[in-house]
Amino acid sequence: MKKSEDSWYRNPTRQSPIAIVMIVFNIVKSLIRVWWPIIILLFFRSSMIGPDTGKPLVIGAVIVIILFSIWRYLRFHFYLSESKLHVQSGVFTRTKMDIPFDRIQTISFEQNVIHQLFNVTKLKIDTAGSSKEEFEFAALEKAKAQDLRNFILSRRTNFDVDTGVATDHVPDQKLLLALEVSDLVKVGVSQNHLRTTGIILAFLLGLRDRIEEALGESYVDQFDSLAEQLFQNIFTWGIGLFVILLLASFIGTLFYTVFRYYDLRLWKTSEGYKVQAGLLNKIEQAAIDHKIQIVRWVSNPLRRIFGIVHLRFYQASSATGNRSINVTVPGYPEDKIYQIKKFAFGHKYIEPQVSHGIDRSFFWRRVLFLGMLPATLFCILGWLDQRLTWFVIGGLWFIIIGVFQHYYQKKWAYFLTDRECITSHGVFEIVNKAISMRKIQGVQIWQSPFQRRRNLSSIILHTASGDVKIPFIPYQVSLQIKNYILYKIESSRGKWM
Amino acid sequence: MNQRPLPEPNTESLFENLSIDIDSLPHAEHIAFDPIERKYANILYLTTSIFFFVLLILMVTLLIPRLGLLYWVSWASLLLWVFLYLFSMWFAWASVRKKAYAIRDKDISYKTGVFFRQWITIPFNRVQHCEVSRGIFDRMFGLVELKIFTAGGSSSDISIPGLKPDVAHTLKELVINKVDSLDEEE
């Protein structure tokens, strides 16, 4: 990299003019998100305001948004001093921000189609601190963005032992995974389509209410009577809708997966992992080794056929509940999970061999609450309604829940070594979580009255990014786990987040 | 928690690759727990009563005039109110007797729960910060609440209500000193 003689970032600089487009885009997006019921209303009932006032209103709004965006662009300046990033911004209220380099956690680039077209990038800066602070440049020339990142990384002083290597502009990195389109098709096909369908169904039911609110009942009644004509009884209607939605979510997920994870590459760097992916929106994410709290991988029958898992790193973050900090790698080869565990837990890692199960009463309790109770409700409904169908549904429900919970309890397993804890549960979709004991920051033992009678308890291991729970194990065993993990944490000296 | 004796499970196979005798570790189950102040029950009685009397006023002014005093639903809801109110008062009484904390050399534990018993332990080297807070009702009864925060979400934070101010401040100092001294060692 050639050192620019008069570093441009010493003087207050504006973003790339493309930023104006991005600002307009963001404003329109947030307007639509808040006002969409009213926009739909205006669209359908344009008679309410009439075309004479409608057109000037829209044109006026567009002009105001564009002028505002340009103004905001002009008011945005930034420069770098020896140890801080200075930003001035704001149209009505001017704000001045000084961000010390030491507080900056990650700097990531993101490019959508427009960015890629003009060779600019969105720059996201995540800072540490008690309050959630995230900061972004809408658009910056790519070369400038790289200059900025390199300068900030080279000036950071508070390096921990493990991040110190980041001073290198090109940290040595090893490519672990590169996904082709054919791999992405496998990933897309093997997603949980039933769950997606459920979410869409719930969304549509919610949407129906929102439309009713916005348009009045007559529209919805028309829709409903049409539906009634098409599907005379509730079952064919339900099944028909379900099949259509399942198909839609299958195709939708497939496209989403290919777009979102296009050309995915996963590298192991000296300080953690780096993931880059995306067709229209190129996203680069990093997981820092010492920040990773939980490693989770999920498989299901289709994924097992393809030999892949859905891998995710949960990272500790300054902001609570900040999900964007978790890094997802779909389509990771199942037989290479060992490699990830080896990276996460160090070279001393030994794959545990002995699996422990959970108590059988877990099954009985689940059957009681998830099987018996709803089945009884169905039967009461059937008794009130004088129809046999409800009894059939109740019986089927009970049998399905019983069989499912039988296998769920049988398959629940946890593994303990001297340094790690791994849990694995699920019947079709198997969820695995691996956690290093020194990452744990609280150990909780939980006992319901039901468990107390049987001398059982659940143990919950809290980390800075989610919990790991082992349900229904003997109370004595949870005591031993608690004692050992506390000993392990309290005698550890290393950095854990 | 449960004191019933049990046949010892096979501990050798619980952890793999273990180089330490697990029975030689400090036993968290034998620590002596300090209960919180019984006075804290008064705060719970007060807040429960306020809630239930607001409910009663709403019932008497909105529900019963519409249904009529003689309609059975009116009587049933009044009876239900009495039952729930008594139950909540009993629950407040019992829950205060279940709340207790304990400090060991390297961690702090807190137990709570009447039906669902919880016992959480946070090692001092995982504590982020610690504060003593005083609400309106706390002030009325001269009590304070000690809050101990960890990183990330709030699922593993501890807040111990019903402490005397001097006790809480001593505890806070103790925790902060432990946290600081651990930081220096690193």
mmCIF file of C-alpha atoms in Angstrom, chain A residues 36-392:
data_model
loop_
_atom_site.group_PDB
_atom_site.id
_atom_site.type_symbol
_atom_site.label_atom_id
_atom_site.label_comp_id
_atom_site.label_asym_id
_atom_site.label_seq_id
_atom_site.Cartn_x
_atom_site.Cartn_y
_atom_site.Cartn_z
ATOM 1 C CA TRP A 36 -47.205 1.577 5.572
ATOM 2 C CA PRO A 37 -50.804 1.105 6.737
ATOM 3 C CA ILE A 38 -51.513 4.733 5.865
ATOM 4 C CA ILE A 39 -49.707 4.416 2.541
ATOM 5 C CA ILE A 40 -51.827 1.388 1.662
ATOM 6 C CA LEU A 41 -54.902 3.288 2.751
ATOM 7 C CA LEU A 42 -54.039 6.243 0.503
ATOM 8 C CA PHE A 43 -53.296 3.889 -2.350
ATOM 9 C CA PHE A 44 -56.626 2.082 -2.098
ATOM 10 C CA ARG A 45 -58.751 5.025 -1.173
ATOM 11 C CA SER A 46 -57.209 7.733 -3.291
ATOM 12 C CA SER A 47 -60.739 9.098 -3.651
ATOM 13 C CA MET A 48 -60.495 10.217 -0.039
ATOM 14 C CA ILE A 49 -57.995 12.956 -0.848
ATOM 15 C CA GLY A 50 -58.504 13.222 -4.564
ATOM 16 C CA PRO A 51 -55.882 13.187 -7.334
ATOM 17 C CA ASP A 52 -55.501 16.951 -7.276
ATOM 18 C CA THR A 53 -54.003 17.040 -3.816
ATOM 19 C CA GLY A 54 -52.401 13.562 -4.008
ATOM 20 C CA LYS A 55 -49.861 14.263 -6.739
ATOM 21 C CA PRO A 56 -48.442 17.535 -5.384
ATOM 22 C CA LEU A 57 -48.266 15.889 -1.959
ATOM 23 C CA VAL A 58 -46.094 13.037 -3.213
ATOM 24 C CA ILE A 59 -43.886 15.302 -5.322
ATOM 25 C CA GLY A 60 -43.511 17.700 -2.404
ATOM 26 C CA ALA A 61 -42.524 14.884 -0.078
ATOM 27 C CA VAL A 62 -39.931 13.591 -2.555
ATOM 28 C CA ILE A 63 -38.378 17.047 -2.946
ATOM 29 C CA VAL A 64 -38.262 17.573 0.809
ATOM 30 C CA ILE A 65 -36.596 14.184 1.335
ATOM 31 C CA ILE A 66 -33.984 14.826 -1.356
ATOM 32 C CA LEU A 67 -33.170 18.324 -0.078
ATOM 33 C CA PHE A 68 -32.962 17.025 3.466
ATOM 34 C CA SER A 69 -30.605 14.239 2.377
ATOM 35 C CA ILE A 70 -28.310 16.627 0.546
ATOM 36 C CA TRP A 71 -28.276 18.912 3.559
ATOM 37 C CA ARG A 72 -27.460 15.996 5.822
ATOM 38 C CA TYR A 73 -24.686 14.913 3.472
ATOM 39 C CA LEU A 74 -23.180 18.406 3.462
ATOM 40 C CA ARG A 75 -23.315 18.638 7.213
ATOM 41 C CA PHE A 76 -21.422 15.364 7.737
ATOM 42 C CA HIS A 77 -17.670 15.704 8.247
ATOM 43 C CA PHE A 78 -15.120 13.406 9.741
ATOM 44 C CA TYR A 79 -11.374 13.311 10.303
ATOM 45 C CA LEU A 80 -8.828 11.327 12.235
ATOM 46 C CA SER A 81 -6.460 12.623 14.865
ATOM 47 C CA GLU A 82 -3.673 10.625 16.480
ATOM 48 C CA SER A 83 -5.967 8.586 18.684
ATOM 49 C CA LYS A 84 -9.545 9.460 17.849
ATOM 50 C CA LEU A 85 -12.107 9.454 15.093
ATOM 51 C CA HIS A 86 -13.942 12.788 15.027
ATOM 52 C CA VAL A 87 -17.364 13.043 13.454
ATOM 53 C CA GLN A 88 -19.592 16.092 13.067
ATOM 54 C CA SER A 89 -23.107 15.599 11.856
ATOM 55 C CA GLY A 90 -26.739 16.603 12.171
ATOM 56 C CA VAL A 91 -29.091 18.974 10.443
ATOM 57 C CA PHE A 92 -31.249 20.373 13.235
ATOM 58 C CA THR A 93 -29.180 19.317 16.195
ATOM 59 C CA ARG A 94 -25.484 19.318 15.523
ATOM 60 C CA THR A 95 -23.607 16.535 17.214
ATOM 61 C CA LYS A 96 -19.902 16.106 17.610
ATOM 62 C CA MET A 97 -18.575 12.673 18.337
ATOM 63 C CA ASP A 98 -15.058 11.715 19.304
ATOM 64 C CA ILE A 99 -14.475 7.996 19.257
ATOM 65 C CA PRO A 100 -11.156 6.841 20.709
ATOM 66 C CA PHE A 101 -9.595 4.135 18.549
ATOM 67 C CA ASP A 102 -9.171 1.952 21.625
ATOM 68 C CA ARG A 103 -12.921 1.760 22.052
ATOM 69 C CA ILE A 104 -13.498 0.564 18.492
ATOM 70 C CA GLN A 105 -14.283 -3.123 18.431
ATOM 71 C CA THR A 106 -14.871 -3.930 14.816
ATOM 72 C CA ILE A 107 -14.840 -2.099 11.521
ATOM 73 C CA SER A 108 -16.787 -3.856 8.808
ATOM 74 C CA PHE A 109 -17.615 -3.138 5.176
ATOM 75 C CA GLU A 110 -20.964 -3.744 3.588
ATOM 76 C CA GLN A 111 -21.817 -3.261 -0.096
ATOM 77 C CA ASN A 112 -25.185 -3.390 -1.755
ATOM 78 C CA VAL A 113 -25.747 -3.190 -5.514
ATOM 79 C CA ILE A 114 -25.450 0.590 -5.683
ATOM 80 C CA HIS A 115 -22.290 0.503 -3.579
ATOM 81 C CA GLN A 116 -20.759 -2.126 -5.846
ATOM 82 C CA LEU A 117 -21.706 -0.160 -8.945
ATOM 83 C CA PHE A 118 -19.854 2.967 -7.795
ATOM 84 C CA ASN A 119 -17.054 1.174 -5.969
ATOM 85 C CA VAL A 120 -17.980 2.637 -2.611
ATOM 86 C CA THR A 121 -18.756 0.865 0.642
ATOM 87 C CA LYS A 122 -20.787 1.260 3.764
ATOM 88 C CA LEU A 123 -18.551 1.349 6.821
ATOM 89 C CA LYS A 124 -19.859 0.107 10.134
ATOM 90 C CA ILE A 125 -18.033 0.901 13.331
ATOM 91 C CA ASP A 126 -18.940 -0.971 16.479
ATOM 92 C CA THR A 127 -17.666 0.437 19.737
ATOM 93 C CA ALA A 128 -17.454 -0.960 23.227
ATOM 94 C CA GLY A 129 -19.036 0.816 26.133
ATOM 95 C CA SER A 130 -21.850 0.562 28.575
ATOM 96 C CA SER A 131 -24.363 2.073 26.168
ATOM 97 C CA LYS A 132 -25.038 0.633 22.776
ATOM 98 C CA GLU A 133 -23.102 2.579 20.209
ATOM 99 C CA GLU A 134 -22.955 1.702 16.595
ATOM 100 C CA PHE A 135 -21.966 4.100 13.972
ATOM 101 C CA GLU A 136 -21.931 3.982 10.220
ATOM 102 C CA PHE A 137 -20.823 5.838 7.144
ATOM 103 C CA ALA A 138 -23.490 5.542 4.445
ATOM 104 C CA ALA A 139 -21.011 5.456 1.586
ATOM 105 C CA LEU A 140 -17.275 5.963 1.350
ATOM 106 C CA GLU A 141 -14.851 5.351 -1.510
ATOM 107 C CA LYS A 142 -13.392 1.899 -1.126
ATOM 108 C CA ALA A 143 -9.747 3.039 -1.078
ATOM 109 C CA LYS A 144 -10.540 5.672 1.542
ATOM 110 C CA ALA A 145 -12.389 3.145 3.652
ATOM 111 C CA GLN A 146 -9.382 0.847 3.572
ATOM 112 C CA ASP A 147 -7.058 3.721 4.488
ATOM 113 C CA LEU A 148 -9.304 4.519 7.412
ATOM 114 C CA ARG A 149 -9.436 0.971 8.665
ATOM 115 C CA ASN A 150 -5.705 0.444 8.346
ATOM 116 C CA PHE A 151 -4.912 3.673 10.131
ATOM 117 C CA ILE A 152 -7.288 2.961 13.010
ATOM 118 C CA LEU A 153 -6.069 -0.613 13.403
ATOM 119 C CA SER A 154 -2.438 0.515 13.362
ATOM 120 C CA ARG A 155 -3.080 3.136 16.057
ATOM 121 C CA ARG A 156 -4.935 0.973 18.504
ATOM 122 C CA THR A 157 -2.809 0.535 21.579
ATOM 123 C CA ASN A 158 -4.789 -1.627 23.942
ATOM 124 C CA PHE A 159 -4.067 -4.881 22.224
ATOM 125 C CA ASP A 160 -4.686 -8.014 24.170
ATOM 126 C CA VAL A 161 -2.282 -10.800 23.607
ATOM 127 C CA ASP A 162 -4.565 -12.447 21.112
ATOM 128 C CA THR A 163 -5.652 -9.402 19.104
ATOM 129 C CA GLY A 164 -2.202 -7.833 18.949
ATOM 130 C CA VAL A 165 -1.546 -9.437 15.615
ATOM 131 C CA ALA A 166 -4.220 -7.231 14.095
ATOM 132 C CA THR A 167 -1.583 -4.551 13.532
ATOM 133 C CA ASP A 168 -0.673 -6.427 10.371
ATOM 134 C CA HIS A 169 -2.611 -5.075 7.455
ATOM 135 C CA VAL A 170 -2.989 -8.568 6.115
ATOM 136 C CA PRO A 171 -3.303 -10.949 9.036
ATOM 137 C CA ASP A 172 -2.306 -14.440 7.987
ATOM 138 C CA GLN A 173 -5.483 -16.248 7.192
ATOM 139 C CA LYS A 174 -6.451 -19.686 6.073
ATOM 140 C CA LEU A 175 -9.480 -20.383 3.909
ATOM 141 C CA LEU A 176 -11.670 -22.927 5.680
ATOM 142 C CA LEU A 177 -14.709 -22.915 3.481
ATOM 143 C CA ALA A 178 -15.922 -21.553 0.154
ATOM 144 C CA LEU A 179 -19.488 -22.254 -0.928
ATOM 145 C CA GLU A 180 -20.436 -22.754 -4.581
ATOM 146 C CA VAL A 181 -23.960 -22.112 -5.835
ATOM 147 C CA SER A 182 -24.603 -25.871 -5.766
ATOM 148 C CA ASP A 183 -23.695 -25.911 -2.058
ATOM 149 C CA LEU A 184 -26.053 -22.996 -1.460
ATOM 150 C CA VAL A 185 -28.877 -24.889 -3.120
ATOM 151 C CA LYS A 186 -28.245 -27.709 -0.636
ATOM 152 C CA VAL A 187 -28.297 -25.198 2.212
ATOM 153 C CA GLY A 188 -31.498 -23.614 0.960
ATOM 154 C CA VAL A 189 -33.245 -26.933 0.416
ATOM 155 C CA SER A 190 -32.319 -28.177 3.885
ATOM 156 C CA GLN A 191 -33.591 -25.167 5.846
ATOM 157 C CA ASN A 192 -36.505 -25.688 8.217
ATOM 158 C CA HIS A 193 -39.356 -24.866 5.855
ATOM 159 C CA LEU A 194 -42.062 -25.877 8.300
ATOM 160 C CA ARG A 195 -40.930 -23.185 10.718
ATOM 161 C CA THR A 196 -40.728 -20.568 7.955
ATOM 162 C CA THR A 197 -44.238 -21.520 6.847
ATOM 163 C CA GLY A 198 -45.453 -21.128 10.405
ATOM 164 C CA ILE A 199 -43.903 -17.674 10.641
ATOM 165 C CA ILE A 200 -45.451 -16.614 7.316
ATOM 166 C CA LEU A 201 -48.818 -17.998 8.407
ATOM 167 C CA ALA A 202 -48.647 -16.060 11.660
ATOM 168 C CA PHE A 203 -47.587 -12.981 9.722
ATOM 169 C CA LEU A 204 -50.489 -13.320 7.272
ATOM 170 C CA LEU A 205 -52.999 -13.734 10.092
ATOM 171 C CA GLY A 206 -51.572 -10.591 11.686
ATOM 172 C CA LEU A 207 -51.575 -8.838 8.330
ATOM 173 C CA ARG A 208 -55.262 -9.627 7.835
ATOM 174 C CA ASP A 209 -56.030 -7.737 11.039
ATOM 175 C CA ARG A 210 -53.838 -4.828 10.017
ATOM 176 C CA ILE A 211 -55.570 -4.633 6.607
ATOM 177 C CA GLU A 212 -58.916 -4.741 8.343
ATOM 178 C CA GLU A 213 -57.833 -1.852 10.527
ATOM 179 C CA ALA A 214 -56.646 0.189 7.561
ATOM 180 C CA LEU A 215 -59.318 -0.575 4.971
ATOM 181 C CA GLY A 216 -62.407 -1.348 6.929
ATOM 182 C CA GLU A 217 -64.216 -4.629 7.127
ATOM 183 C CA SER A 218 -65.844 -4.736 3.668
ATOM 184 C CA TYR A 219 -62.554 -5.547 1.925
ATOM 185 C CA VAL A 220 -61.752 -8.319 4.341
ATOM 186 C CA ASP A 221 -65.266 -9.710 4.059
ATOM 187 C CA GLN A 222 -64.874 -9.959 0.318
ATOM 188 C CA PHE A 223 -61.603 -11.753 0.781
ATOM 189 C CA ASP A 224 -63.129 -14.068 3.348
ATOM 190 C CA SER A 225 -66.221 -14.967 1.289
ATOM 191 C CA LEU A 226 -63.980 -15.653 -1.693
ATOM 192 C CA ALA A 227 -61.900 -17.945 0.448
ATOM 193 C CA GLU A 228 -65.020 -19.632 1.716
ATOM 194 C CA GLN A 229 -66.246 -20.323 -1.774
ATOM 195 C CA LEU A 230 -62.911 -21.772 -2.745
ATOM 196 C CA PHE A 231 -62.516 -24.039 0.231
ATOM 197 C CA GLN A 232 -65.749 -25.176 1.713
ATOM 198 C CA ASN A 233 -64.516 -26.689 4.890
ATOM 199 C CA ILE A 234 -61.843 -25.657 7.300
ATOM 200 C CA PHE A 235 -59.572 -28.635 6.724
ATOM 201 C CA THR A 236 -59.147 -28.347 2.981
ATOM 202 C CA TRP A 237 -58.767 -24.619 3.419
ATOM 203 C CA GLY A 238 -56.086 -25.062 6.044
ATOM 204 C CA ILE A 239 -54.229 -27.792 4.191
ATOM 205 C CA GLY A 240 -54.472 -25.958 0.876
ATOM 206 C CA LEU A 241 -53.107 -22.759 2.371
ATOM 207 C CA PHE A 242 -50.398 -24.705 4.160
ATOM 208 C CA VAL A 243 -49.227 -26.446 0.977
ATOM 209 C CA ILE A 244 -49.168 -23.174 -0.951
ATOM 210 C CA LEU A 245 -47.249 -21.453 1.829
ATOM 211 C CA LEU A 246 -44.850 -24.371 2.169
ATOM 212 C CA LEU A 247 -44.075 -24.141 -1.537
ATOM 213 C CA ALA A 248 -43.719 -20.375 -1.330
ATOM 214 C CA SER A 249 -41.422 -20.548 1.669
ATOM 215 C CA PHE A 250 -39.367 -23.288 -0.006
ATOM 216 C CA ILE A 251 -38.769 -21.180 -3.100
ATOM 217 C CA GLY A 252 -38.403 -18.007 -1.048
ATOM 218 C CA THR A 253 -35.824 -19.537 1.267
ATOM 219 C CA LEU A 254 -33.916 -20.972 -1.653
ATOM 220 C CA PHE A 255 -33.618 -17.569 -3.293
ATOM 221 C CA TYR A 256 -32.882 -15.826 -0.018
ATOM 222 C CA THR A 257 -30.114 -18.322 0.792
ATOM 223 C CA VAL A 258 -28.459 -17.929 -2.591
ATOM 224 C CA PHE A 259 -28.645 -14.124 -2.401
ATOM 225 C CA ARG A 260 -27.624 -13.814 1.237
ATOM 226 C CA TYR A 261 -24.792 -16.355 1.260
ATOM 227 C CA TYR A 262 -23.603 -16.079 -2.346
ATOM 228 C CA ASP A 263 -19.893 -16.787 -2.662
ATOM 229 C CA LEU A 264 -19.539 -17.374 1.085
ATOM 230 C CA ARG A 265 -15.987 -17.637 2.312
ATOM 231 C CA LEU A 266 -14.891 -18.492 5.821
ATOM 232 C CA TRP A 267 -11.340 -17.810 6.913
ATOM 233 C CA LYS A 268 -9.522 -18.657 10.108
ATOM 234 C CA THR A 269 -7.449 -15.592 10.874
ATOM 235 C CA SER A 270 -4.902 -15.068 13.583
ATOM 236 C CA GLU A 271 -7.514 -13.379 15.765
ATOM 237 C CA GLY A 272 -10.618 -15.411 14.982
ATOM 238 C CA TYR A 273 -12.796 -15.977 11.961
ATOM 239 C CA LYS A 274 -13.786 -13.864 9.005
ATOM 240 C CA VAL A 275 -16.884 -14.484 6.906
ATOM 241 C CA GLN A 276 -17.740 -12.763 3.648
ATOM 242 C CA ALA A 277 -20.892 -13.388 1.658
ATOM 243 C CA GLY A 278 -23.723 -11.847 -0.327
ATOM 244 C CA LEU A 279 -24.777 -11.217 -3.893
ATOM 245 C CA LEU A 280 -26.549 -7.862 -3.764
ATOM 246 C CA ASN A 281 -25.425 -6.948 -0.293
ATOM 247 C CA LYS A 282 -21.870 -8.038 0.374
ATOM 248 C CA ILE A 283 -21.394 -8.450 4.108
ATOM 249 C CA GLU A 284 -18.165 -9.052 5.920
ATOM 250 C CA GLN A 285 -18.295 -10.239 9.524
ATOM 251 C CA ALA A 286 -15.665 -11.181 12.044
ATOM 252 C CA ALA A 287 -15.761 -13.403 15.104
ATOM 253 C CA ILE A 288 -12.933 -12.751 17.527
ATOM 254 C CA ASP A 289 -11.616 -15.873 19.272
ATOM 255 C CA HIS A 290 -11.801 -14.639 22.844
ATOM 256 C CA LYS A 291 -15.223 -13.073 22.287
ATOM 257 C CA ILE A 292 -16.832 -16.285 21.093
ATOM 258 C CA GLN A 293 -18.928 -17.662 23.945
ATOM 259 C CA ILE A 294 -20.942 -20.473 22.426
ATOM 260 C CA VAL A 295 -20.406 -22.491 19.271
ATOM 261 C CA ARG A 296 -23.678 -23.929 17.990
ATOM 262 C CA TRP A 297 -24.287 -26.247 15.070
ATOM 263 C CA VAL A 298 -27.625 -27.571 13.876
ATOM 264 C CA SER A 299 -28.304 -30.527 11.633
ATOM 265 C CA ASN A 300 -31.505 -32.097 10.312
ATOM 266 C CA PRO A 301 -32.265 -35.210 8.203
ATOM 267 C CA LEU A 302 -31.704 -33.443 4.879
ATOM 268 C CA ARG A 303 -28.522 -31.800 6.092
ATOM 269 C CA ARG A 304 -27.281 -35.182 7.289
ATOM 270 C CA ILE A 305 -27.786 -36.552 3.763
ATOM 271 C CA PHE A 306 -25.820 -33.612 2.352
ATOM 272 C CA GLY A 307 -23.271 -33.888 5.164
ATOM 273 C CA ILE A 308 -23.600 -30.265 6.251
ATOM 274 C CA VAL A 309 -24.518 -28.348 9.399
ATOM 275 C CA HIS A 310 -25.622 -24.802 10.176
ATOM 276 C CA LEU A 311 -22.822 -23.296 12.247
ATOM 277 C CA ARG A 312 -23.073 -20.192 14.399
ATOM 278 C CA PHE A 313 -20.687 -18.337 16.699
ATOM 279 C CA TYR A 314 -22.253 -16.414 19.576
ATOM 280 C CA GLN A 315 -20.115 -13.439 20.546
ATOM 281 C CA ALA A 316 -20.163 -11.284 23.647
ATOM 282 C CA SER A 317 -21.159 -7.736 22.816
ATOM 283 C CA SER A 318 -21.422 -4.429 24.586
ATOM 284 C CA ALA A 319 -25.077 -4.048 23.754
ATOM 285 C CA THR A 320 -27.523 -6.448 25.268
ATOM 286 C CA GLY A 321 -29.446 -8.619 22.883
ATOM 287 C CA ASN A 322 -27.462 -7.440 19.893
ATOM 288 C CA ARG A 323 -28.045 -10.289 17.502
ATOM 289 C CA SER A 324 -26.055 -8.896 14.625
ATOM 290 C CA ILE A 325 -22.867 -9.793 16.446
ATOM 291 C CA ASN A 326 -23.505 -13.515 15.997
ATOM 292 C CA VAL A 327 -21.791 -14.968 12.962
ATOM 293 C CA THR A 328 -23.591 -17.628 10.911
ATOM 294 C CA VAL A 329 -21.953 -20.079 8.523
ATOM 295 C CA PRO A 330 -24.488 -22.279 6.736
ATOM 296 C CA GLY A 331 -23.407 -25.376 4.894
ATOM 297 C CA TYR A 332 -20.363 -26.147 6.981
ATOM 298 C CA PRO A 333 -19.180 -29.746 6.390
ATOM 299 C CA GLU A 334 -20.287 -31.966 9.249
ATOM 300 C CA ASP A 335 -17.076 -33.984 9.332
ATOM 301 C CA LYS A 336 -15.035 -30.824 9.885
ATOM 302 C CA ILE A 337 -16.823 -29.671 13.041
ATOM 303 C CA TYR A 338 -13.956 -31.201 14.982
ATOM 304 C CA GLN A 339 -11.654 -28.626 13.425
ATOM 305 C CA ILE A 340 -13.843 -25.777 14.705
ATOM 306 C CA LYS A 341 -13.902 -27.282 18.198
ATOM 307 C CA LYS A 342 -10.145 -27.625 18.091
ATOM 308 C CA PHE A 343 -9.826 -23.914 17.206
ATOM 309 C CA ALA A 344 -12.363 -22.895 19.837
ATOM 310 C CA PHE A 345 -11.029 -24.991 22.690
ATOM 311 C CA GLY A 346 -7.330 -25.114 21.891
ATOM 312 C CA HIS A 347 -5.088 -27.931 20.841
ATOM 313 C CA LYS A 348 -5.561 -29.785 24.099
ATOM 314 C CA TYR A 349 -9.129 -30.479 23.097
ATOM 315 C CA ILE A 350 -10.122 -34.132 23.247
ATOM 316 C CA GLU A 351 -13.446 -35.209 21.808
ATOM 317 C CA PRO A 352 -15.609 -36.469 24.691
ATOM 318 C CA GLN A 353 -16.796 -40.048 24.374
ATOM 319 C CA VAL A 354 -19.207 -40.577 27.266
ATOM 320 C CA SER A 355 -22.664 -39.116 26.812
ATOM 321 C CA HIS A 356 -25.024 -38.552 29.720
ATOM 322 C CA GLY A 357 -28.777 -38.514 29.389
ATOM 323 C CA ILE A 358 -31.555 -36.693 31.197
ATOM 324 C CA ASP A 359 -34.172 -38.225 33.465
ATOM 325 C CA ARG A 360 -37.197 -40.080 32.099
ATOM 326 C CA SER A 361 -39.584 -37.900 34.101
ATOM 327 C CA PHE A 362 -38.753 -35.114 31.638
ATOM 328 C CA PHE A 363 -40.780 -37.172 29.136
ATOM 329 C CA TRP A 364 -43.715 -37.630 31.510
ATOM 330 C CA ARG A 365 -43.875 -33.972 32.329
ATOM 331 C CA ARG A 366 -43.743 -32.945 28.666
ATOM 332 C CA VAL A 367 -46.460 -35.497 27.817
ATOM 333 C CA LEU A 368 -48.603 -34.156 30.635
ATOM 334 C CA PHE A 369 -48.303 -30.483 29.716
ATOM 335 C CA LEU A 370 -47.908 -30.593 25.952
ATOM 336 C CA GLY A 371 -49.917 -33.755 25.224
ATOM 337 C CA MET A 372 -52.519 -34.404 27.908
ATOM 338 C CA LEU A 373 -53.622 -30.830 28.532
ATOM 339 C CA PRO A 374 -54.341 -29.827 24.902
ATOM 340 C CA ALA A 375 -55.871 -33.278 24.227
ATOM 341 C CA THR A 376 -58.256 -32.784 27.144
ATOM 342 C CA LEU A 377 -59.174 -29.356 25.813
ATOM 343 C CA PHE A 378 -59.937 -30.863 22.403
ATOM 344 C CA CYS A 379 -62.117 -33.497 24.053
ATOM 345 C CA ILE A 380 -64.030 -30.855 26.017
ATOM 346 C CA LEU A 381 -64.531 -28.966 22.764
ATOM 347 C CA GLY A 382 -65.788 -32.150 21.143
ATOM 348 C CA TRP A 383 -68.195 -32.736 24.013
ATOM 349 C CA LEU A 384 -69.550 -29.186 23.750
ATOM 350 C CA ASP A 385 -69.636 -29.208 19.967
ATOM 351 C CA GLN A 386 -70.971 -32.785 19.663
ATOM 352 C CA ARG A 387 -68.562 -33.549 16.874
ATOM 353 C CA LEU A 388 -66.265 -36.528 16.578
ATOM 354 C CA THR A 389 -63.506 -34.612 14.716
ATOM 355 C CA TRP A 390 -62.356 -32.888 17.895
ATOM 356 C CA PHE A 391 -61.856 -36.215 19.643
ATOM 357 C CA VAL A 392 -59.853 -37.497 16.659
#
